Amino acid sequence: MPRLLPALLLTALCAASPASETVKIVLVAGNPSHAPGDHEFNAGVKLLAKCLAEVPGIEPVVVQGGWPSDPRVFDDARAILFYMDGGSGHPIIQADRLEVLQSLMDRGVGLGCLHYAVEVPKGKPGDKLLEWIGGYYETGYSTNPHWKAEFKALPDHPITRGVEPFAIEDEWYFNIRFRPMMAGIFPLLVARPSDETRQGATSAPRGPYKHIVEASGRDEVLAWCVERPDGGRGFGFTGGHNHENWGDPNFRKLVLNAALWLARVDVPPDGVPSSVTPEDLAQNLDPK
Ligand SMILES: [Zn+2]
C-alpha cells in the first residue's frame, strides 16, 4: 500500500461513499422575532435536524437567517422546509427568490412551510404557495388565535404514520386560503375551534372577524399536503408558535414524517422515531 493514495483512487473512493447516496433535506430557520419560547426557529430547526440525522440515509442541512448566503445549497436538496416569520417580510418573496424556488419546484423538490412561513401576501406570492403547497395564510381571510386543538382521529397517510390522536395548544392558524374546491389538498390535521376561539380575542389583528364567527361549528384544516403535477410534494403546518410543542411526540412525529415524505423517502410503518429531552428543548434558543 503506497503511503499516499493516488488521486484517482481517492476520487473513486469518494464517489462510492455512502454520503453520495444520502437524501439531503434543507431546513431553513428565520431570524429571531418573538419573546423567548415563541418562534424559536433556530432551536426548532436544529431540533428537527437532530432527529432527522438519526434516520439512515437522511442528511439534514440547517440554514439560518431565513435564506442561504449561497442558494446553491438547495441544488441537490430533495426537500426544503421553511420555518420563519412570513407576511410581507417573508424571506422567500424577496428579490428573485420566488424564481429560485420555481426552478427547484420545476425539478420536483419537496417544499414544506411551518407556522408563520405559511403566510405570504395575496397576489403572486400567494398564488405560488397555492401552486407549490396548496394553501397559504391570507391576511384578513385567515386567522391566528391561540387555542387548544384536539385531533380526535388521523387520516391514513404516510405523514400520519405512528401519530396518535392528540390535543395541544398552539397558535393554530385556520381558515387558510386553499386552492379552489380544495383541489389536490389532503387534510392531515383537522380540528374544530370553539365559538370562543372564533371570537379571535388572541388573534392579531384582534377579532372578531364576521366570516370566522359565522363559520361556527366547522372543522378546520391545520396541516395538509399536496402532490404536484411536476412530481414534487408540498406540506403546510400552521402550528409551531410554542417551542415546547416540539417536545410532544405526536406533534413532532408528524413534521418529521412530512420531511421524509416531501423528500420522497418511505416513512417507516410507525413513523420517524425520535426522542427529545427537556435538555434538548433548551438547546439553541435565541438570546433573550
Ligand atoms: Zn406565532
PDB file of C-alpha atoms and ligand atoms in Angstrom:
ATOM      1  CA  MET A   1       0.000   0.000   0.000  1.00  0.00           C
ATOM      2  CA  PRO A   2       1.548   3.313  -1.037  1.00  0.00           C
ATOM      3  CA  ARG A   3       1.807   5.955   1.631  1.00  0.00           C
ATOM      4  CA  LEU A   4      -0.232   8.340  -0.450  1.00  0.00           C
ATOM      5  CA  LEU A   5      -3.311   7.119  -2.267  1.00  0.00           C
ATOM      6  CA  PRO A   6      -3.239   8.091  -5.932  1.00  0.00           C
ATOM      7  CA  ALA A   7      -5.649  10.916  -6.630  1.00  0.00           C
ATOM      8  CA  LEU A   8      -7.654   8.760  -8.998  1.00  0.00           C
ATOM      9  CA  LEU A   9      -8.227   6.099  -6.354  1.00  0.00           C
ATOM     10  CA  LEU A  10      -9.260   8.751  -3.849  1.00  0.00           C
ATOM     11  CA  THR A  11     -11.760  10.154  -6.313  1.00  0.00           C
ATOM     12  CA  ALA A  12     -13.193   6.680  -6.881  1.00  0.00           C
ATOM     13  CA  LEU A  13     -13.474   6.076  -3.130  1.00  0.00           C
ATOM     14  CA  CYS A  14     -15.265   9.367  -2.615  1.00  0.00           C
ATOM     15  CA  ALA A  15     -17.655   8.702  -5.462  1.00  0.00           C
ATOM     16  CA  ALA A  16     -18.562   5.342  -3.940  1.00  0.00           C
ATOM     17  CA  SER A  17     -19.013   6.665  -0.409  1.00  0.00           C
ATOM     18  CA  PRO A  18     -22.463   6.345   1.193  1.00  0.00           C
ATOM     19  CA  ALA A  19     -22.533  10.134   1.530  1.00  0.00           C
ATOM     20  CA  SER A  20     -23.241  10.400  -2.176  1.00  0.00           C
ATOM     21  CA  GLU A  21     -26.395   8.332  -1.707  1.00  0.00           C
ATOM     22  CA  THR A  22     -27.897  10.272   1.163  1.00  0.00           C
ATOM     23  CA  VAL A  23     -31.050  12.277   0.740  1.00  0.00           C
ATOM     24  CA  LYS A  24     -30.490  15.937   1.524  1.00  0.00           C
ATOM     25  CA  ILE A  25     -33.219  17.871   3.297  1.00  0.00           C
ATOM     26  CA  VAL A  26     -32.548  21.587   3.829  1.00  0.00           C
ATOM     27  CA  LEU A  27     -34.216  23.174   6.866  1.00  0.00           C
ATOM     28  CA  VAL A  28     -34.241  26.980   6.832  1.00  0.00           C
ATOM     29  CA  ALA A  29     -34.708  28.907  10.094  1.00  0.00           C
ATOM     30  CA  GLY A  30     -35.803  32.538  10.176  1.00  0.00           C
ATOM     31  CA  ASN A  31     -34.351  35.304  12.295  1.00  0.00           C
ATOM     32  CA  PRO A  32     -35.367  35.769  15.951  1.00  0.00           C
ATOM     33  CA  SER A  33     -38.551  37.821  16.274  1.00  0.00           C
ATOM     34  CA  HIS A  34     -40.612  36.956  19.337  1.00  0.00           C
ATOM     35  CA  ALA A  35     -40.352  36.549  23.103  1.00  0.00           C
ATOM     36  CA  PRO A  36     -38.304  33.614  24.435  1.00  0.00           C
ATOM     37  CA  GLY A  37     -40.054  30.307  23.820  1.00  0.00           C
ATOM     38  CA  ASP A  38     -42.037  31.635  20.854  1.00  0.00           C
ATOM     39  CA  HIS A  39     -40.969  31.452  17.188  1.00  0.00           C
ATOM     40  CA  GLU A  40     -37.733  29.739  18.203  1.00  0.00           C
ATOM     41  CA  PHE A  41     -36.911  28.980  14.588  1.00  0.00           C
ATOM     42  CA  ASN A  42     -33.228  28.285  15.179  1.00  0.00           C
ATOM     43  CA  ALA A  43     -33.826  25.923  18.086  1.00  0.00           C
ATOM     44  CA  GLY A  44     -36.764  24.269  16.328  1.00  0.00           C
ATOM     45  CA  VAL A  45     -34.937  23.667  13.073  1.00  0.00           C
ATOM     46  CA  LYS A  46     -31.848  22.331  14.845  1.00  0.00           C
ATOM     47  CA  LEU A  47     -34.016  20.002  16.906  1.00  0.00           C
ATOM     48  CA  LEU A  48     -35.779  18.660  13.822  1.00  0.00           C
ATOM     49  CA  ALA A  49     -32.406  18.296  12.065  1.00  0.00           C
ATOM     50  CA  LYS A  50     -31.014  16.363  15.038  1.00  0.00           C
ATOM     51  CA  CYS A  51     -33.948  13.958  14.834  1.00  0.00           C
ATOM     52  CA  LEU A  52     -33.654  13.590  11.043  1.00  0.00           C
ATOM     53  CA  ALA A  53     -29.915  12.917  11.311  1.00  0.00           C
ATOM     54  CA  GLU A  54     -30.816   9.722  13.192  1.00  0.00           C
ATOM     55  CA  VAL A  55     -32.712   8.427  10.160  1.00  0.00           C
ATOM     56  CA  PRO A  56     -30.440   6.244   7.999  1.00  0.00           C
ATOM     57  CA  GLY A  57     -29.794   7.818   4.621  1.00  0.00           C
ATOM     58  CA  ILE A  58     -31.051  11.282   5.558  1.00  0.00           C
ATOM     59  CA  GLU A  59     -28.703  14.267   5.510  1.00  0.00           C
ATOM     60  CA  PRO A  60     -30.381  17.285   7.127  1.00  0.00           C
ATOM     61  CA  VAL A  61     -28.728  20.623   6.394  1.00  0.00           C
ATOM     62  CA  VAL A  62     -29.534  23.650   8.573  1.00  0.00           C
ATOM     63  CA  VAL A  63     -29.600  27.162   7.127  1.00  0.00           C
ATOM     64  CA  GLN A  64     -30.077  30.148   9.432  1.00  0.00           C
ATOM     65  CA  GLY A  65     -31.028  33.743   8.736  1.00  0.00           C
ATOM     66  CA  GLY A  66     -34.083  32.954   6.588  1.00  0.00           C
ATOM     67  CA  TRP A  67     -32.267  32.363   3.312  1.00  0.00           C
ATOM     68  CA  PRO A  68     -28.887  30.805   2.448  1.00  0.00           C
ATOM     69  CA  SER A  69     -25.988  33.091   1.637  1.00  0.00           C
ATOM     70  CA  ASP A  70     -25.340  30.700  -1.250  1.00  0.00           C
ATOM     71  CA  PRO A  71     -28.601  29.300  -2.690  1.00  0.00           C
ATOM     72  CA  ARG A  72     -26.591  26.509  -4.326  1.00  0.00           C
ATOM     73  CA  VAL A  73     -27.144  24.673  -1.022  1.00  0.00           C
ATOM     74  CA  PHE A  74     -30.595  23.914  -2.482  1.00  0.00           C
ATOM     75  CA  ASP A  75     -29.259  22.434  -5.714  1.00  0.00           C
ATOM     76  CA  ASP A  76     -29.089  18.796  -4.637  1.00  0.00           C
ATOM     77  CA  ALA A  77     -31.831  19.002  -1.989  1.00  0.00           C
ATOM     78  CA  ARG A  78     -34.760  16.627  -2.260  1.00  0.00           C
ATOM     79  CA  ALA A  79     -36.864  18.732   0.093  1.00  0.00           C
ATOM     80  CA  ILE A  80     -36.782  22.178   1.711  1.00  0.00           C
ATOM     81  CA  LEU A  81     -38.570  23.193   4.918  1.00  0.00           C
ATOM     82  CA  PHE A  82     -39.063  26.847   5.841  1.00  0.00           C
ATOM     83  CA  TYR A  83     -39.737  27.817   9.481  1.00  0.00           C
ATOM     84  CA  MET A  84     -39.694  31.589   9.860  1.00  0.00           C
ATOM     85  CA  ASP A  85     -41.710  34.787  10.078  1.00  0.00           C
ATOM     86  CA  GLY A  86     -43.650  35.441   6.888  1.00  0.00           C
ATOM     87  CA  GLY A  87     -46.014  38.121   5.624  1.00  0.00           C
ATOM     88  CA  SER A  88     -44.519  40.959   3.588  1.00  0.00           C
ATOM     89  CA  GLY A  89     -41.116  40.265   5.168  1.00  0.00           C
ATOM     90  CA  HIS A  90     -41.142  36.592   4.201  1.00  0.00           C
ATOM     91  CA  PRO A  91     -37.592  35.766   3.092  1.00  0.00           C
ATOM     92  CA  ILE A  92     -38.811  33.650   0.138  1.00  0.00           C
ATOM     93  CA  ILE A  93     -40.552  36.591  -1.554  1.00  0.00           C
ATOM     94  CA  GLN A  94     -37.593  38.983  -1.518  1.00  0.00           C
ATOM     95  CA  ALA A  95     -35.542  39.798  -4.660  1.00  0.00           C
ATOM     96  CA  ASP A  96     -35.635  36.921  -7.177  1.00  0.00           C
ATOM     97  CA  ARG A  97     -36.161  34.168  -4.626  1.00  0.00           C
ATOM     98  CA  LEU A  98     -39.580  33.033  -5.873  1.00  0.00           C
ATOM     99  CA  GLU A  99     -37.881  32.400  -9.216  1.00  0.00           C
ATOM    100  CA  VAL A 100     -35.083  30.466  -7.485  1.00  0.00           C
ATOM    101  CA  LEU A 101     -37.705  28.323  -5.787  1.00  0.00           C
ATOM    102  CA  GLN A 102     -39.706  27.959  -9.003  1.00  0.00           C
ATOM    103  CA  SER A 103     -36.733  26.349 -10.726  1.00  0.00           C
ATOM    104  CA  LEU A 104     -36.398  23.939  -7.779  1.00  0.00           C
ATOM    105  CA  MET A 105     -40.111  23.158  -7.826  1.00  0.00           C
ATOM    106  CA  ASP A 106     -39.884  22.504 -11.566  1.00  0.00           C
ATOM    107  CA  ARG A 107     -37.343  19.802 -10.730  1.00  0.00           C
ATOM    108  CA  GLY A 108     -39.712  18.183  -8.231  1.00  0.00           C
ATOM    109  CA  VAL A 109     -38.110  19.361  -4.986  1.00  0.00           C
ATOM    110  CA  GLY A 110     -40.450  18.994  -1.986  1.00  0.00           C
ATOM    111  CA  LEU A 111     -41.470  22.140  -0.109  1.00  0.00           C
ATOM    112  CA  GLY A 112     -42.804  22.494   3.424  1.00  0.00           C
ATOM    113  CA  CYS A 113     -43.796  25.639   5.325  1.00  0.00           C
ATOM    114  CA  LEU A 114     -44.197  25.694   9.103  1.00  0.00           C
ATOM    115  CA  HIS A 115     -46.218  28.223  11.126  1.00  0.00           C
ATOM    116  CA  TYR A 116     -45.712  31.875  10.050  1.00  0.00           C
ATOM    117  CA  ALA A 117     -43.863  30.605   6.965  1.00  0.00           C
ATOM    118  CA  VAL A 118     -47.294  29.696   5.509  1.00  0.00           C
ATOM    119  CA  GLU A 119     -48.161  33.417   5.377  1.00  0.00           C
ATOM    120  CA  VAL A 120     -47.324  35.420   2.275  1.00  0.00           C
ATOM    121  CA  PRO A 121     -49.077  38.418   0.692  1.00  0.00           C
ATOM    122  CA  LYS A 122     -52.009  37.858  -1.630  1.00  0.00           C
ATOM    123  CA  GLY A 123     -51.076  38.097  -5.307  1.00  0.00           C
ATOM    124  CA  LYS A 124     -48.077  36.424  -6.874  1.00  0.00           C
ATOM    125  CA  PRO A 125     -46.584  35.088  -3.593  1.00  0.00           C
ATOM    126  CA  GLY A 126     -49.946  33.652  -2.517  1.00  0.00           C
ATOM    127  CA  ASP A 127     -50.515  32.145  -5.952  1.00  0.00           C
ATOM    128  CA  LYS A 128     -47.097  30.477  -5.800  1.00  0.00           C
ATOM    129  CA  LEU A 129     -47.818  28.870  -2.433  1.00  0.00           C
ATOM    130  CA  LEU A 130     -51.215  27.700  -3.738  1.00  0.00           C
ATOM    131  CA  GLU A 131     -49.359  26.059  -6.590  1.00  0.00           C
ATOM    132  CA  TRP A 132     -46.478  24.638  -4.533  1.00  0.00           C
ATOM    133  CA  ILE A 133     -48.064  23.613  -1.213  1.00  0.00           C
ATOM    134  CA  GLY A 134     -51.803  24.047  -1.843  1.00  0.00           C
ATOM    135  CA  GLY A 135     -52.596  26.872   0.564  1.00  0.00           C
ATOM    136  CA  TYR A 136     -51.370  29.905   2.473  1.00  0.00           C
ATOM    137  CA  TYR A 137     -52.365  32.235   5.306  1.00  0.00           C
ATOM    138  CA  GLU A 138     -54.130  35.204   3.730  1.00  0.00           C
ATOM    139  CA  THR A 139     -54.317  38.319   5.902  1.00  0.00           C
ATOM    140  CA  GLY A 140     -57.914  39.320   6.638  1.00  0.00           C
ATOM    141  CA  TYR A 141     -59.233  35.948   5.485  1.00  0.00           C
ATOM    142  CA  SER A 142     -57.290  33.531   7.683  1.00  0.00           C
ATOM    143  CA  THR A 143     -56.996  33.935  11.445  1.00  0.00           C
ATOM    144  CA  ASN A 144     -54.414  33.141  14.104  1.00  0.00           C
ATOM    145  CA  PRO A 145     -55.801  32.687  17.619  1.00  0.00           C
ATOM    146  CA  HIS A 146     -54.081  30.662  20.306  1.00  0.00           C
ATOM    147  CA  TRP A 147     -56.209  27.633  21.145  1.00  0.00           C
ATOM    148  CA  LYS A 148     -56.085  24.008  22.094  1.00  0.00           C
ATOM    149  CA  ALA A 149     -56.735  21.891  19.018  1.00  0.00           C
ATOM    150  CA  GLU A 150     -57.980  18.367  19.608  1.00  0.00           C
ATOM    151  CA  PHE A 151     -57.137  15.892  16.869  1.00  0.00           C
ATOM    152  CA  LYS A 152     -59.539  13.060  17.539  1.00  0.00           C
ATOM    153  CA  ALA A 153     -58.600  10.978  14.520  1.00  0.00           C
ATOM    154  CA  LEU A 154     -55.777  10.964  11.988  1.00  0.00           C
ATOM    155  CA  PRO A 155     -56.309  10.064   8.325  1.00  0.00           C
ATOM    156  CA  ASP A 156     -54.426   7.216   6.719  1.00  0.00           C
ATOM    157  CA  HIS A 157     -51.351   8.762   5.054  1.00  0.00           C
ATOM    158  CA  PRO A 158     -47.573   8.213   5.275  1.00  0.00           C
ATOM    159  CA  ILE A 159     -47.276  11.567   7.135  1.00  0.00           C
ATOM    160  CA  THR A 160     -49.571  10.364   9.932  1.00  0.00           C
ATOM    161  CA  ARG A 161     -47.826   7.018  10.452  1.00  0.00           C
ATOM    162  CA  GLY A 162     -47.390   6.362  14.152  1.00  0.00           C
ATOM    163  CA  VAL A 163     -49.168   9.603  15.088  1.00  0.00           C
ATOM    164  CA  GLU A 164     -51.821   9.002  17.752  1.00  0.00           C
ATOM    165  CA  PRO A 165     -54.775  11.310  18.421  1.00  0.00           C
ATOM    166  CA  PHE A 166     -53.530  14.244  20.479  1.00  0.00           C
ATOM    167  CA  ALA A 167     -54.515  17.680  21.744  1.00  0.00           C
ATOM    168  CA  ILE A 168     -52.215  20.656  22.102  1.00  0.00           C
ATOM    169  CA  GLU A 169     -52.374  24.415  22.482  1.00  0.00           C
ATOM    170  CA  ASP A 170     -50.652  26.486  19.842  1.00  0.00           C
ATOM    171  CA  GLU A 171     -51.292  29.496  17.645  1.00  0.00           C
ATOM    172  CA  TRP A 172     -53.078  27.211  15.187  1.00  0.00           C
ATOM    173  CA  TYR A 173     -53.928  29.360  12.176  1.00  0.00           C
ATOM    174  CA  PHE A 174     -57.106  28.423  10.359  1.00  0.00           C
ATOM    175  CA  ASN A 175     -59.399  29.391   7.509  1.00  0.00           C
ATOM    176  CA  ILE A 176     -56.336  29.004   5.352  1.00  0.00           C
ATOM    177  CA  ARG A 177     -56.709  30.145   1.747  1.00  0.00           C
ATOM    178  CA  PHE A 178     -56.695  26.866  -0.140  1.00  0.00           C
ATOM    179  CA  ARG A 179     -56.926  26.124  -3.842  1.00  0.00           C
ATOM    180  CA  PRO A 180     -60.489  26.408  -5.191  1.00  0.00           C
ATOM    181  CA  MET A 181     -62.544  23.309  -4.322  1.00  0.00           C
ATOM    182  CA  MET A 182     -59.606  22.106  -2.168  1.00  0.00           C
ATOM    183  CA  ALA A 183     -58.183  20.635  -5.371  1.00  0.00           C
ATOM    184  CA  GLY A 184     -55.479  18.111  -4.525  1.00  0.00           C
ATOM    185  CA  ILE A 185     -55.405  19.043  -0.823  1.00  0.00           C
ATOM    186  CA  PHE A 186     -55.024  16.131   1.577  1.00  0.00           C
ATOM    187  CA  PRO A 187     -56.024  17.312   5.087  1.00  0.00           C
ATOM    188  CA  LEU A 188     -53.703  15.848   7.740  1.00  0.00           C
ATOM    189  CA  LEU A 189     -54.697  17.676  10.933  1.00  0.00           C
ATOM    190  CA  VAL A 190     -58.330  18.686  11.349  1.00  0.00           C
ATOM    191  CA  ALA A 191     -59.898  20.159  14.482  1.00  0.00           C
ATOM    192  CA  ARG A 192     -62.943  22.195  15.455  1.00  0.00           C
ATOM    193  CA  PRO A 193     -62.334  25.603  17.041  1.00  0.00           C
ATOM    194  CA  SER A 194     -64.810  26.575  19.743  1.00  0.00           C
ATOM    195  CA  ASP A 195     -67.053  29.605  19.318  1.00  0.00           C
ATOM    196  CA  GLU A 196     -64.882  31.378  21.868  1.00  0.00           C
ATOM    197  CA  THR A 197     -61.792  30.667  19.761  1.00  0.00           C
ATOM    198  CA  ARG A 198     -63.628  32.045  16.721  1.00  0.00           C
ATOM    199  CA  GLN A 199     -64.123  35.354  18.530  1.00  0.00           C
ATOM    200  CA  GLY A 200     -60.402  35.890  17.979  1.00  0.00           C
ATOM    201  CA  ALA A 201     -59.587  37.505  21.321  1.00  0.00           C
ATOM    202  CA  THR A 202     -55.981  36.334  20.869  1.00  0.00           C
ATOM    203  CA  SER A 203     -55.812  36.871  17.103  1.00  0.00           C
ATOM    204  CA  ALA A 204     -53.654  39.533  15.506  1.00  0.00           C
ATOM    205  CA  PRO A 205     -55.213  41.783  14.360  1.00  0.00           C
ATOM    206  CA  ARG A 206     -57.769  41.236  17.117  1.00  0.00           C
ATOM    207  CA  GLY A 207     -61.081  39.571  16.246  1.00  0.00           C
ATOM    208  CA  PRO A 208     -63.911  39.023  15.900  1.00  0.00           C
ATOM    209  CA  TYR A 209     -63.980  38.669  12.123  1.00  0.00           C
ATOM    210  CA  LYS A 210     -67.549  38.189  10.880  1.00  0.00           C
ATOM    211  CA  HIS A 211     -66.790  35.339   8.477  1.00  0.00           C
ATOM    212  CA  ILE A 212     -64.806  33.428  11.102  1.00  0.00           C
ATOM    213  CA  VAL A 213     -67.558  33.748  13.726  1.00  0.00           C
ATOM    214  CA  GLU A 214     -70.260  32.781  11.229  1.00  0.00           C
ATOM    215  CA  ALA A 215     -68.488  29.516  10.441  1.00  0.00           C
ATOM    216  CA  SER A 216     -69.293  28.305  13.959  1.00  0.00           C
ATOM    217  CA  GLY A 217     -69.039  24.533  14.345  1.00  0.00           C
ATOM    218  CA  ARG A 218     -66.978  23.960  11.228  1.00  0.00           C
ATOM    219  CA  ASP A 219     -63.924  21.728  11.203  1.00  0.00           C
ATOM    220  CA  GLU A 220     -60.718  23.446  10.111  1.00  0.00           C
ATOM    221  CA  VAL A 221     -57.647  22.097   8.339  1.00  0.00           C
ATOM    222  CA  LEU A 222     -54.493  22.931  10.299  1.00  0.00           C
ATOM    223  CA  ALA A 223     -51.991  20.807   8.369  1.00  0.00           C
ATOM    224  CA  TRP A 224     -52.189  19.423   4.856  1.00  0.00           C
ATOM    225  CA  CYS A 225     -50.176  18.132   1.934  1.00  0.00           C
ATOM    226  CA  VAL A 226     -50.327  18.056  -1.853  1.00  0.00           C
ATOM    227  CA  GLU A 227     -48.705  16.146  -4.692  1.00  0.00           C
ATOM    228  CA  ARG A 228     -47.859  18.484  -7.536  1.00  0.00           C
ATOM    229  CA  PRO A 229     -48.170  17.617 -11.220  1.00  0.00           C
ATOM    230  CA  ASP A 230     -44.382  18.214 -11.530  1.00  0.00           C
ATOM    231  CA  GLY A 231     -43.818  15.252  -9.207  1.00  0.00           C
ATOM    232  CA  GLY A 232     -42.915  17.450  -6.253  1.00  0.00           C
ATOM    233  CA  ARG A 233     -44.730  17.466  -2.966  1.00  0.00           C
ATOM    234  CA  GLY A 234     -45.912  20.225  -0.654  1.00  0.00           C
ATOM    235  CA  PHE A 235     -46.772  20.446   3.041  1.00  0.00           C
ATOM    236  CA  GLY A 236     -48.279  23.160   5.217  1.00  0.00           C
ATOM    237  CA  PHE A 237     -48.404  23.114   9.018  1.00  0.00           C
ATOM    238  CA  THR A 238     -49.877  26.045  10.935  1.00  0.00           C
ATOM    239  CA  GLY A 239     -48.652  25.181  14.467  1.00  0.00           C
ATOM    240  CA  GLY A 240     -45.163  25.806  15.773  1.00  0.00           C
ATOM    241  CA  HIS A 241     -45.550  29.053  17.684  1.00  0.00           C
ATOM    242  CA  ASN A 242     -44.681  27.481  21.062  1.00  0.00           C
ATOM    243  CA  HIS A 243     -41.234  25.899  21.041  1.00  0.00           C
ATOM    244  CA  GLU A 244     -42.156  23.498  23.840  1.00  0.00           C
ATOM    245  CA  ASN A 245     -44.603  21.774  21.484  1.00  0.00           C
ATOM    246  CA  TRP A 246     -41.676  20.075  19.745  1.00  0.00           C
ATOM    247  CA  GLY A 247     -41.435  18.045  22.937  1.00  0.00           C
ATOM    248  CA  ASP A 248     -44.779  16.431  22.120  1.00  0.00           C
ATOM    249  CA  PRO A 249     -44.068  13.132  20.353  1.00  0.00           C
ATOM    250  CA  ASN A 250     -47.126  13.249  18.078  1.00  0.00           C
ATOM    251  CA  PHE A 251     -46.712  16.893  17.079  1.00  0.00           C
ATOM    252  CA  ARG A 252     -43.030  16.259  16.303  1.00  0.00           C
ATOM    253  CA  LYS A 253     -43.526  12.941  14.531  1.00  0.00           C
ATOM    254  CA  LEU A 254     -45.999  14.400  12.069  1.00  0.00           C
ATOM    255  CA  VAL A 255     -43.494  17.031  10.938  1.00  0.00           C
ATOM    256  CA  LEU A 256     -40.567  14.575  10.809  1.00  0.00           C
ATOM    257  CA  ASN A 257     -42.675  12.178   8.740  1.00  0.00           C
ATOM    258  CA  ALA A 258     -43.578  15.074   6.460  1.00  0.00           C
ATOM    259  CA  ALA A 259     -39.897  15.897   5.916  1.00  0.00           C
ATOM    260  CA  LEU A 260     -39.276  12.354   4.651  1.00  0.00           C
ATOM    261  CA  TRP A 261     -42.437  12.282   2.580  1.00  0.00           C
ATOM    262  CA  LEU A 262     -41.551  15.613   0.942  1.00  0.00           C
ATOM    263  CA  ALA A 263     -38.189  14.098   0.004  1.00  0.00           C
ATOM    264  CA  ARG A 264     -39.960  11.041  -1.473  1.00  0.00           C
ATOM    265  CA  VAL A 265     -38.440   8.758   1.146  1.00  0.00           C
ATOM    266  CA  ASP A 266     -40.526   5.890   2.568  1.00  0.00           C
ATOM    267  CA  VAL A 267     -41.851   6.790   6.014  1.00  0.00           C
ATOM    268  CA  PRO A 268     -41.321   3.903   8.492  1.00  0.00           C
ATOM    269  CA  PRO A 269     -44.517   1.985   9.409  1.00  0.00           C
ATOM    270  CA  ASP A 270     -44.555   3.577  12.882  1.00  0.00           C
ATOM    271  CA  GLY A 271     -43.296   6.935  11.678  1.00  0.00           C
ATOM    272  CA  VAL A 272     -39.902   8.529  12.292  1.00  0.00           C
ATOM    273  CA  PRO A 273     -38.655   7.500  15.737  1.00  0.00           C
ATOM    274  CA  SER A 274     -37.142  10.276  17.825  1.00  0.00           C
ATOM    275  CA  SER A 275     -36.560  11.170  21.413  1.00  0.00           C
ATOM    276  CA  VAL A 276     -36.329  14.713  22.721  1.00  0.00           C
ATOM    277  CA  THR A 277     -35.495  15.572  26.314  1.00  0.00           C
ATOM    278  CA  PRO A 278     -36.169  18.833  28.176  1.00  0.00           C
ATOM    279  CA  GLU A 279     -32.423  19.468  27.846  1.00  0.00           C
ATOM    280  CA  ASP A 280     -32.685  19.070  24.062  1.00  0.00           C
ATOM    281  CA  LEU A 281     -35.559  21.566  24.000  1.00  0.00           C
ATOM    282  CA  ALA A 282     -33.433  24.084  25.887  1.00  0.00           C
ATOM    283  CA  GLN A 283     -30.661  23.993  23.275  1.00  0.00           C
ATOM    284  CA  ASN A 284     -30.049  26.720  20.680  1.00  0.00           C
ATOM    285  CA  LEU A 285     -32.725  29.104  21.978  1.00  0.00           C
ATOM    286  CA  ASP A 286     -32.414  32.669  20.696  1.00  0.00           C
ATOM    287  CA  PRO A 287     -30.649  35.113  23.051  1.00  0.00           C
ATOM    288  CA  LYS A 288     -33.059  36.810  25.458  1.00  0.00           C
TER     289      LYS A 288
HETATM  290 ZN    ZN B   1     -46.774  32.511  16.072  1.00  0.00          ZN
END
